[in-house]
JSON list of C-alpha atoms in Angstrom, two decimals:
[
{"chain": "A", "resi": 826, "resn": "UNK", "atom": "CA", "xyz": [-16.37, 15.48, -23.80]},
{"chain": "A", "resi": 827, "resn": "UNK", "atom": "CA", "xyz": [-14.20, 12.68, -23.11]},
{"chain": "A", "resi": 828, "resn": "UNK", "atom": "CA", "xyz": [-11.83, 12.87, -25.78]},
{"chain": "A", "resi": 829, "resn": "UNK", "atom": "CA", "xyz": [-10.74, 16.45, -23.97]},
{"chain": "A", "resi": 830, "resn": "UNK", "atom": "CA", "xyz": [-9.66, 14.89, -20.77]},
{"chain": "A", "resi": 831, "resn": "UNK", "atom": "CA", "xyz": [-7.29, 12.20, -22.72]},
{"chain": "A", "resi": 832, "resn": "UNK", "atom": "CA", "xyz": [-4.02, 14.18, -21.72]},
{"chain": "A", "resi": 833, "resn": "UNK", "atom": "CA", "xyz": [-4.99, 14.51, -18.39]},
{"chain": "A", "resi": 834, "resn": "UNK", "atom": "CA", "xyz": [-6.22, 10.91, -18.38]},
{"chain": "A", "resi": 835, "resn": "UNK", "atom": "CA", "xyz": [-2.71, 9.70, -20.24]},
{"chain": "A", "resi": 836, "resn": "UNK", "atom": "CA", "xyz": [-0.87, 11.74, -17.73]},
{"chain": "A", "resi": 837, "resn": "UNK", "atom": "CA", "xyz": [-2.51, 10.42, -14.82]},
{"chain": "A", "resi": 838, "resn": "UNK", "atom": "CA", "xyz": [-2.34, 6.93, -15.63]},
{"chain": "A", "resi": 839, "resn": "UNK", "atom": "CA", "xyz": [2.09, 7.62, -15.92]},
{"chain": "A", "resi": 840, "resn": "UNK", "atom": "CA", "xyz": [2.18, 8.75, -12.65]},
{"chain": "A", "resi": 841, "resn": "UNK", "atom": "CA", "xyz": [0.22, 6.21, -10.72]},
{"chain": "A", "resi": 842, "resn": "UNK", "atom": "CA", "xyz": [2.28, 3.47, -12.32]},
{"chain": "A", "resi": 843, "resn": "UNK", "atom": "CA", "xyz": [5.54, 5.57, -11.27]},
{"chain": "A", "resi": 844, "resn": "UNK", "atom": "CA", "xyz": [4.04, 6.40, -7.62]},
{"chain": "A", "resi": 845, "resn": "UNK", "atom": "CA", "xyz": [2.46, 2.93, -7.49]},
{"chain": "A", "resi": 846, "resn": "UNK", "atom": "CA", "xyz": [5.92, 0.78, -8.44]},
{"chain": "A", "resi": 847, "resn": "UNK", "atom": "CA", "xyz": [8.45, 3.07, -5.99]},
{"chain": "A", "resi": 848, "resn": "UNK", "atom": "CA", "xyz": [9.41, 0.95, -3.30]},
{"chain": "A", "resi": 849, "resn": "UNK", "atom": "CA", "xyz": [7.70, 1.56, 0.17]},
{"chain": "A", "resi": 850, "resn": "UNK", "atom": "CA", "xyz": [5.58, 0.79, 3.16]},
{"chain": "A", "resi": 851, "resn": "UNK", "atom": "CA", "xyz": [2.97, -0.78, 1.05]},
{"chain": "A", "resi": 852, "resn": "UNK", "atom": "CA", "xyz": [5.47, -3.50, -1.30]},
{"chain": "A", "resi": 853, "resn": "UNK", "atom": "CA", "xyz": [7.25, -4.01, 2.43]},
{"chain": "A", "resi": 854, "resn": "UNK", "atom": "CA", "xyz": [4.00, -5.28, 3.95]},
{"chain": "A", "resi": 855, "resn": "UNK", "atom": "CA", "xyz": [2.84, -7.31, 0.55]},
{"chain": "A", "resi": 856, "resn": "UNK", "atom": "CA", "xyz": [5.89, -8.66, -0.22]},
{"chain": "A", "resi": 857, "resn": "UNK", "atom": "CA", "xyz": [6.46, -9.78, 3.46]},
{"chain": "A", "resi": 858, "resn": "UNK", "atom": "CA", "xyz": [2.84, -11.18, 3.59]},
{"chain": "A", "resi": 859, "resn": "UNK", "atom": "CA", "xyz": [2.77, -13.23, 0.07]},
{"chain": "A", "resi": 860, "resn": "UNK", "atom": "CA", "xyz": [6.56, -14.83, 0.84]},
{"chain": "A", "resi": 861, "resn": "UNK", "atom": "CA", "xyz": [6.10, -15.83, 4.74]},
{"chain": "A", "resi": 862, "resn": "UNK", "atom": "CA", "xyz": [2.25, -16.78, 4.59]},
{"chain": "A", "resi": 863, "resn": "UNK", "atom": "CA", "xyz": [0.86, -16.89, 1.20]},
{"chain": "A", "resi": 864, "resn": "UNK", "atom": "CA", "xyz": [-0.40, -15.37, -1.95]},
{"chain": "A", "resi": 865, "resn": "UNK", "atom": "CA", "xyz": [-4.06, -15.22, -0.72]},
{"chain": "A", "resi": 866, "resn": "UNK", "atom": "CA", "xyz": [-2.83, -12.99, 1.94]},
{"chain": "A", "resi": 867, "resn": "UNK", "atom": "CA", "xyz": [-1.15, -10.79, -0.14]},
{"chain": "A", "resi": 868, "resn": "UNK", "atom": "CA", "xyz": [-3.48, -10.53, -2.51]},
{"chain": "A", "resi": 869, "resn": "UNK", "atom": "CA", "xyz": [-6.11, -10.20, 0.24]},
{"chain": "A", "resi": 870, "resn": "UNK", "atom": "CA", "xyz": [-4.04, -7.33, 1.12]},
{"chain": "A", "resi": 871, "resn": "UNK", "atom": "CA", "xyz": [-3.16, -5.50, -2.35]},
{"chain": "A", "resi": 872, "resn": "UNK", "atom": "CA", "xyz": [-7.19, -5.28, -1.87]},
{"chain": "A", "resi": 873, "resn": "UNK", "atom": "CA", "xyz": [-6.70, -3.24, 1.27]},
{"chain": "A", "resi": 874, "resn": "UNK", "atom": "CA", "xyz": [-4.59, -0.92, -0.28]},
{"chain": "A", "resi": 875, "resn": "UNK", "atom": "CA", "xyz": [-7.19, -0.74, -2.85]},
{"chain": "A", "resi": 876, "resn": "UNK", "atom": "CA", "xyz": [-9.61, 0.08, -0.96]},
{"chain": "A", "resi": 877, "resn": "UNK", "atom": "CA", "xyz": [-7.85, 2.53, 0.97]},
{"chain": "A", "resi": 878, "resn": "UNK", "atom": "CA", "xyz": [-6.90, 4.70, -1.87]},
{"chain": "A", "resi": 879, "resn": "UNK", "atom": "CA", "xyz": [-10.84, 5.17, -2.68]},
{"chain": "A", "resi": 880, "resn": "UNK", "atom": "CA", "xyz": [-10.46, 6.75, 0.86]},
{"chain": "A", "resi": 881, "resn": "UNK", "atom": "CA", "xyz": [-7.81, 8.78, -0.21]},
{"chain": "A", "resi": 882, "resn": "UNK", "atom": "CA", "xyz": [-9.90, 9.64, -3.49]},
{"chain": "A", "resi": 883, "resn": "UNK", "atom": "CA", "xyz": [-13.03, 10.15, -1.30]},
{"chain": "A", "resi": 884, "resn": "UNK", "atom": "CA", "xyz": [-11.83, 12.78, 1.03]},
{"chain": "A", "resi": 885, "resn": "UNK", "atom": "CA", "xyz": [-9.52, 14.44, -1.61]},
{"chain": "A", "resi": 886, "resn": "UNK", "atom": "CA", "xyz": [-12.68, 15.30, -3.95]},
{"chain": "A", "resi": 887, "resn": "UNK", "atom": "CA", "xyz": [-14.50, 16.54, -0.70]},
{"chain": "A", "resi": 888, "resn": "UNK", "atom": "CA", "xyz": [-11.64, 18.77, -0.07]},
{"chain": "A", "resi": 889, "resn": "UNK", "atom": "CA", "xyz": [-10.68, 16.95, 3.51]},
{"chain": "A", "resi": 890, "resn": "UNK", "atom": "CA", "xyz": [-7.44, 16.25, 1.96]},
{"chain": "A", "resi": 891, "resn": "UNK", "atom": "CA", "xyz": [-6.60, 20.56, 1.75]},
{"chain": "A", "resi": 892, "resn": "UNK", "atom": "CA", "xyz": [-7.77, 20.49, 5.12]},
{"chain": "A", "resi": 893, "resn": "UNK", "atom": "CA", "xyz": [-5.61, 17.25, 6.81]},
{"chain": "A", "resi": 894, "resn": "UNK", "atom": "CA", "xyz": [-2.31, 19.04, 5.04]},
{"chain": "A", "resi": 895, "resn": "UNK", "atom": "CA", "xyz": [-3.33, 22.73, 6.36]},
{"chain": "A", "resi": 896, "resn": "UNK", "atom": "CA", "xyz": [-3.55, 21.62, 10.07]},
{"chain": "A", "resi": 897, "resn": "UNK", "atom": "CA", "xyz": [-1.09, 20.47, 11.82]},
{"chain": "A", "resi": 898, "resn": "UNK", "atom": "CA", "xyz": [-2.75, 18.87, 14.45]},
{"chain": "A", "resi": 899, "resn": "UNK", "atom": "CA", "xyz": [-4.67, 16.48, 12.06]},
{"chain": "A", "resi": 900, "resn": "UNK", "atom": "CA", "xyz": [-1.71, 15.82, 9.71]},
{"chain": "A", "resi": 901, "resn": "UNK", "atom": "CA", "xyz": [0.59, 14.93, 12.51]},
{"chain": "A", "resi": 902, "resn": "UNK", "atom": "CA", "xyz": [-2.20, 12.50, 13.87]},
{"chain": "A", "resi": 903, "resn": "UNK", "atom": "CA", "xyz": [-2.00, 10.66, 10.77]},
{"chain": "A", "resi": 904, "resn": "UNK", "atom": "CA", "xyz": [1.91, 10.69, 10.47]},
{"chain": "A", "resi": 905, "resn": "UNK", "atom": "CA", "xyz": [2.47, 9.30, 14.14]},
{"chain": "A", "resi": 906, "resn": "UNK", "atom": "CA", "xyz": [-0.57, 6.90, 13.39]},
{"chain": "A", "resi": 907, "resn": "UNK", "atom": "CA", "xyz": [0.64, 5.66, 10.57]},
{"chain": "A", "resi": 908, "resn": "UNK", "atom": "CA", "xyz": [4.24, 5.40, 12.08]},
{"chain": "A", "resi": 909, "resn": "UNK", "atom": "CA", "xyz": [3.17, 3.92, 14.93]},
{"chain": "A", "resi": 910, "resn": "UNK", "atom": "CA", "xyz": [1.74, 0.66, 13.02]},
{"chain": "A", "resi": 911, "resn": "UNK", "atom": "CA", "xyz": [5.12, 0.29, 11.09]},
{"chain": "A", "resi": 912, "resn": "UNK", "atom": "CA", "xyz": [6.61, -0.05, 14.47]},
{"chain": "A", "resi": 913, "resn": "UNK", "atom": "CA", "xyz": [4.29, -2.03, 15.83]},
{"chain": "A", "resi": 914, "resn": "UNK", "atom": "CA", "xyz": [5.02, -4.53, 12.53]},
{"chain": "A", "resi": 915, "resn": "UNK", "atom": "CA", "xyz": [8.41, -3.80, 12.21]},
{"chain": "A", "resi": 916, "resn": "UNK", "atom": "CA", "xyz": [8.94, -5.37, 15.98]},
{"chain": "A", "resi": 917, "resn": "UNK", "atom": "CA", "xyz": [6.73, -8.60, 15.10]},
{"chain": "A", "resi": 918, "resn": "UNK", "atom": "CA", "xyz": [8.84, -8.96, 12.56]},
{"chain": "A", "resi": 919, "resn": "UNK", "atom": "CA", "xyz": [12.46, -8.33, 14.46]},
{"chain": "A", "resi": 920, "resn": "UNK", "atom": "CA", "xyz": [10.97, -10.74, 17.38]},
{"chain": "A", "resi": 921, "resn": "UNK", "atom": "CA", "xyz": [9.30, -13.57, 15.03]},
{"chain": "A", "resi": 922, "resn": "UNK", "atom": "CA", "xyz": [11.20, -17.01, 15.77]},
{"chain": "A", "resi": 923, "resn": "UNK", "atom": "CA", "xyz": [12.10, -19.72, 13.35]},
{"chain": "A", "resi": 924, "resn": "UNK", "atom": "CA", "xyz": [10.88, -23.04, 13.50]},
{"chain": "A", "resi": 925, "resn": "UNK", "atom": "CA", "xyz": [13.19, -24.52, 11.73]},
{"chain": "A", "resi": 926, "resn": "UNK", "atom": "CA", "xyz": [10.47, -26.34, 9.20]},
{"chain": "A", "resi": 927, "resn": "UNK", "atom": "CA", "xyz": [10.86, -25.64, 5.55]},
{"chain": "A", "resi": 928, "resn": "UNK", "atom": "CA", "xyz": [7.46, -25.92, 4.16]},
{"chain": "A", "resi": 929, "resn": "UNK", "atom": "CA", "xyz": [6.79, -28.73, 1.32]},
{"chain": "A", "resi": 930, "resn": "UNK", "atom": "CA", "xyz": [3.77, -26.84, 0.30]},
{"chain": "A", "resi": 931, "resn": "UNK", "atom": "CA", "xyz": [2.31, -23.49, 0.31]},
{"chain": "A", "resi": 932, "resn": "UNK", "atom": "CA", "xyz": [-0.33, -25.21, 2.59]},
{"chain": "A", "resi": 933, "resn": "UNK", "atom": "CA", "xyz": [1.90, -25.80, 5.07]},
{"chain": "A", "resi": 934, "resn": "UNK", "atom": "CA", "xyz": [3.23, -21.95, 5.43]},
{"chain": "A", "resi": 935, "resn": "UNK", "atom": "CA", "xyz": [1.88, -20.56, 8.86]},
{"chain": "A", "resi": 936, "resn": "UNK", "atom": "CA", "xyz": [-1.34, -18.95, 8.68]},
{"chain": "A", "resi": 937, "resn": "UNK", "atom": "CA", "xyz": [-2.95, -15.28, 8.93]},
{"chain": "A", "resi": 938, "resn": "UNK", "atom": "CA", "xyz": [-6.04, -14.41, 8.43]},
{"chain": "A", "resi": 939, "resn": "UNK", "atom": "CA", "xyz": [-8.26, -13.12, 5.73]},
{"chain": "A", "resi": 940, "resn": "UNK", "atom": "CA", "xyz": [-8.94, -9.78, 8.19]},
{"chain": "A", "resi": 941, "resn": "UNK", "atom": "CA", "xyz": [-5.29, -9.44, 9.16]},
{"chain": "A", "resi": 942, "resn": "UNK", "atom": "CA", "xyz": [-4.05, -9.39, 5.90]},
{"chain": "A", "resi": 943, "resn": "UNK", "atom": "CA", "xyz": [-6.71, -6.76, 4.79]},
{"chain": "A", "resi": 944, "resn": "UNK", "atom": "CA", "xyz": [-5.96, -4.23, 7.57]},
{"chain": "A", "resi": 945, "resn": "UNK", "atom": "CA", "xyz": [-1.88, -4.91, 7.16]},
{"chain": "A", "resi": 946, "resn": "UNK", "atom": "CA", "xyz": [-2.48, -3.31, 3.52]},
{"chain": "A", "resi": 947, "resn": "UNK", "atom": "CA", "xyz": [-5.70, -0.92, 4.44]},
{"chain": "A", "resi": 948, "resn": "UNK", "atom": "CA", "xyz": [-3.86, 0.60, 7.82]},
{"chain": "A", "resi": 949, "resn": "UNK", "atom": "CA", "xyz": [-0.56, 0.87, 5.72]},
{"chain": "A", "resi": 950, "resn": "UNK", "atom": "CA", "xyz": [-1.92, 3.02, 2.93]},
{"chain": "A", "resi": 951, "resn": "UNK", "atom": "CA", "xyz": [-4.32, 5.05, 4.52]},
{"chain": "A", "resi": 952, "resn": "UNK", "atom": "CA", "xyz": [-2.38, 6.24, 7.56]},
{"chain": "A", "resi": 953, "resn": "UNK", "atom": "CA", "xyz": [0.26, 7.19, 4.90]},
{"chain": "A", "resi": 954, "resn": "UNK", "atom": "CA", "xyz": [0.60, 11.02, 4.75]},
{"chain": "A", "resi": 955, "resn": "UNK", "atom": "CA", "xyz": [2.61, 10.82, 1.99]},
{"chain": "A", "resi": 956, "resn": "UNK", "atom": "CA", "xyz": [-0.55, 9.28, 0.02]},
{"chain": "A", "resi": 957, "resn": "UNK", "atom": "CA", "xyz": [-2.71, 11.98, 1.38]},
{"chain": "A", "resi": 958, "resn": "UNK", "atom": "CA", "xyz": [-0.20, 14.97, 0.00]},
{"chain": "A", "resi": 959, "resn": "UNK", "atom": "CA", "xyz": [0.18, 12.70, -3.28]},
{"chain": "A", "resi": 960, "resn": "UNK", "atom": "CA", "xyz": [-3.53, 12.93, -3.87]},
{"chain": "A", "resi": 961, "resn": "UNK", "atom": "CA", "xyz": [-4.00, 16.67, -2.68]},
{"chain": "A", "resi": 962, "resn": "UNK", "atom": "CA", "xyz": [-1.10, 17.97, -5.54]},
{"chain": "A", "resi": 963, "resn": "UNK", "atom": "CA", "xyz": [-3.07, 15.71, -8.04]},
{"chain": "A", "resi": 964, "resn": "UNK", "atom": "CA", "xyz": [-6.15, 16.12, -7.63]},
{"chain": "A", "resi": 965, "resn": "UNK", "atom": "CA", "xyz": [-5.94, 20.05, -7.06]},
{"chain": "A", "resi": 966, "resn": "UNK", "atom": "CA", "xyz": [-4.51, 19.85, -10.39]},
{"chain": "A", "resi": 967, "resn": "UNK", "atom": "CA", "xyz": [-6.82, 17.53, -12.33]},
{"chain": "A", "resi": 968, "resn": "UNK", "atom": "CA", "xyz": [-10.52, 18.45, -10.53]},
{"chain": "A", "resi": 969, "resn": "UNK", "atom": "CA", "xyz": [-12.14, 21.46, -10.98]},
{"chain": "A", "resi": 970, "resn": "UNK", "atom": "CA", "xyz": [-15.81, 22.35, -9.92]},
{"chain": "A", "resi": 971, "resn": "UNK", "atom": "CA", "xyz": [-16.64, 21.63, -13.60]},
{"chain": "A", "resi": 972, "resn": "UNK", "atom": "CA", "xyz": [-14.84, 18.11, -13.66]},
{"chain": "A", "resi": 973, "resn": "UNK", "atom": "CA", "xyz": [-17.93, 16.03, -14.20]},
{"chain": "A", "resi": 974, "resn": "UNK", "atom": "CA", "xyz": [-18.17, 13.28, -11.73]},
{"chain": "A", "resi": 975, "resn": "UNK", "atom": "CA", "xyz": [-17.64, 10.05, -13.83]},
{"chain": "A", "resi": 976, "resn": "UNK", "atom": "CA", "xyz": [-14.45, 11.85, -14.89]},
{"chain": "A", "resi": 977, "resn": "UNK", "atom": "CA", "xyz": [-13.85, 12.29, -11.28]},
{"chain": "A", "resi": 978, "resn": "UNK", "atom": "CA", "xyz": [-14.48, 8.61, -10.39]},
{"chain": "A", "resi": 979, "resn": "UNK", "atom": "CA", "xyz": [-12.18, 7.64, -13.23]},
{"chain": "A", "resi": 980, "resn": "UNK", "atom": "CA", "xyz": [-9.36, 9.17, -11.88]},
{"chain": "A", "resi": 981, "resn": "UNK", "atom": "CA", "xyz": [-9.86, 7.47, -8.90]},
{"chain": "A", "resi": 982, "resn": "UNK", "atom": "CA", "xyz": [-10.26, 4.66, -10.29]},
{"chain": "A", "resi": 983, "resn": "UNK", "atom": "CA", "xyz": [-6.78, 4.67, -12.65]},
{"chain": "A", "resi": 984, "resn": "UNK", "atom": "CA", "xyz": [-4.52, 5.13, -9.11]},
{"chain": "A", "resi": 985, "resn": "UNK", "atom": "CA", "xyz": [-6.67, 2.53, -7.69]},
{"chain": "A", "resi": 986, "resn": "UNK", "atom": "CA", "xyz": [-6.36, -0.31, -10.29]},
{"chain": "A", "resi": 987, "resn": "UNK", "atom": "CA", "xyz": [-3.13, 0.56, -10.70]},
{"chain": "A", "resi": 988, "resn": "UNK", "atom": "CA", "xyz": [-2.31, -0.25, -7.26]},
{"chain": "A", "resi": 989, "resn": "UNK", "atom": "CA", "xyz": [-4.44, -3.36, -6.88]},
{"chain": "A", "resi": 990, "resn": "UNK", "atom": "CA", "xyz": [-2.51, -4.76, -10.17]},
{"chain": "A", "resi": 991, "resn": "UNK", "atom": "CA", "xyz": [0.90, -3.95, -9.18]},
{"chain": "A", "resi": 992, "resn": "UNK", "atom": "CA", "xyz": [0.38, -5.21, -5.50]},
{"chain": "A", "resi": 993, "resn": "UNK", "atom": "CA", "xyz": [-1.33, -8.62, -6.80]},
{"chain": "A", "resi": 994, "resn": "UNK", "atom": "CA", "xyz": [1.74, -9.17, -9.30]},
{"chain": "A", "resi": 995, "resn": "UNK", "atom": "CA", "xyz": [4.04, -8.67, -6.37]},
{"chain": "A", "resi": 996, "resn": "UNK", "atom": "CA", "xyz": [1.74, -10.98, -4.22]},
{"chain": "A", "resi": 997, "resn": "UNK", "atom": "CA", "xyz": [2.06, -13.70, -7.22]},
{"chain": "A", "resi": 998, "resn": "UNK", "atom": "CA", "xyz": [5.64, -12.99, -7.59]},
{"chain": "A", "resi": 999, "resn": "UNK", "atom": "CA", "xyz": [6.47, -13.45, -3.76]},
{"chain": "A", "resi": 1000, "resn": "UNK", "atom": "CA", "xyz": [4.29, -16.55, -2.84]},
{"chain": "A", "resi": 1001, "resn": "UNK", "atom": "CA", "xyz": [5.61, -18.75, -5.87]},
{"chain": "A", "resi": 1002, "resn": "UNK", "atom": "CA", "xyz": [6.79, -22.42, -4.46]},
{"chain": "A", "resi": 1003, "resn": "UNK", "atom": "CA", "xyz": [10.11, -22.28, -5.97]},
{"chain": "A", "resi": 1004, "resn": "UNK", "atom": "CA", "xyz": [11.02, -19.08, -4.49]},
{"chain": "A", "resi": 1005, "resn": "UNK", "atom": "CA", "xyz": [10.08, -20.50, -0.77]},
{"chain": "A", "resi": 1006, "resn": "UNK", "atom": "CA", "xyz": [11.51, -23.43, -1.10]},
{"chain": "A", "resi": 1007, "resn": "UNK", "atom": "CA", "xyz": [14.99, -21.33, -1.74]},
{"chain": "A", "resi": 1008, "resn": "UNK", "atom": "CA", "xyz": [14.64, -19.04, 0.69]},
{"chain": "A", "resi": 1009, "resn": "UNK", "atom": "CA", "xyz": [12.05, -19.93, 3.53]},
{"chain": "A", "resi": 1010, "resn": "UNK", "atom": "CA", "xyz": [14.91, -21.76, 5.22]},
{"chain": "A", "resi": 1011, "resn": "UNK", "atom": "CA", "xyz": [15.96, -17.88, 5.83]},
{"chain": "A", "resi": 1012, "resn": "UNK", "atom": "CA", "xyz": [12.62, -16.98, 7.31]},
{"chain": "A", "resi": 1013, "resn": "UNK", "atom": "CA", "xyz": [14.15, -15.54, 10.38]},
{"chain": "A", "resi": 1014, "resn": "UNK", "atom": "CA", "xyz": [16.41, -13.31, 8.42]},
{"chain": "A", "resi": 1015, "resn": "UNK", "atom": "CA", "xyz": [13.91, -11.96, 6.29]},
{"chain": "A", "resi": 1016, "resn": "UNK", "atom": "CA", "xyz": [11.81, -11.11, 9.38]},
{"chain": "A", "resi": 1017, "resn": "UNK", "atom": "CA", "xyz": [14.51, -9.24, 10.51]},
{"chain": "A", "resi": 1018, "resn": "UNK", "atom": "CA", "xyz": [15.44, -7.13, 7.26]},
{"chain": "A", "resi": 1019, "resn": "UNK", "atom": "CA", "xyz": [12.10, -6.71, 6.84]},
{"chain": "A", "resi": 1020, "resn": "UNK", "atom": "CA", "xyz": [11.36, -5.49, 10.34]},
{"chain": "A", "resi": 1021, "resn": "UNK", "atom": "CA", "xyz": [14.11, -3.02, 10.08]},
{"chain": "A", "resi": 1022, "resn": "UNK", "atom": "CA", "xyz": [12.94, -1.75, 6.64]},
{"chain": "A", "resi": 1023, "resn": "UNK", "atom": "CA", "xyz": [9.32, -1.32, 8.67]},
{"chain": "A", "resi": 1024, "resn": "UNK", "atom": "CA", "xyz": [10.78, 0.36, 11.14]},
{"chain": "A", "resi": 1025, "resn": "UNK", "atom": "CA", "xyz": [13.05, 2.50, 9.12]},
{"chain": "A", "resi": 1026, "resn": "UNK", "atom": "CA", "xyz": [9.94, 3.80, 6.71]},
{"chain": "A", "resi": 1027, "resn": "UNK", "atom": "CA", "xyz": [8.35, 4.56, 9.92]},
{"chain": "A", "resi": 1028, "resn": "UNK", "atom": "CA", "xyz": [11.30, 7.01, 11.08]},
{"chain": "A", "resi": 1029, "resn": "UNK", "atom": "CA", "xyz": [10.73, 8.39, 7.49]},
{"chain": "A", "resi": 1030, "resn": "UNK", "atom": "CA", "xyz": [7.29, 9.00, 8.45]},
{"chain": "A", "resi": 1031, "resn": "UNK", "atom": "CA", "xyz": [8.08, 10.99, 11.79]},
{"chain": "A", "resi": 1032, "resn": "UNK", "atom": "CA", "xyz": [10.65, 13.03, 9.98]},
{"chain": "A", "resi": 1033, "resn": "UNK", "atom": "CA", "xyz": [9.11, 13.64, 6.58]}
]
């Protein structure tokens, strides 16, 4: 039984890789938190995205994704809620101030709570209507009433794990001490650039 789904699984892996490495709001948030706060913050944010992916999987398999995509009020609520959160983060970045101190170690960086790190990743992905449409398009093509539950679970696991692995890699790269020493002096400008990017991503969501 498993062998007959191998072509679909291979295709889903390829699609998941392309989807996850495409720059977007998740990438911007994990990069910002890893670079300006800590590796731990980035990894926890990656787990937030991982959990949000399972949320998408759950409602897609339940058929709710189709309802959301065909109900303008629900779809617009998700879209504008996601855009509002991105604008909130963007404004925080644009108004951040530089204390002029370059950290000597990762522990010298400003702190952010685990809850805030997780929430940033989770909300960013959960309120992204593009992700909702992605799951709708994927699961309506590969899942049928005859698809076994363990295969459906495997489909969700592939997508969620791809996101977790990629964003952990992003967190590890952008939290390296060598990189921090080189660019932390530009912290305020990095915040500004990230703020602009997040606001632009919000605008893109609004006009999706």
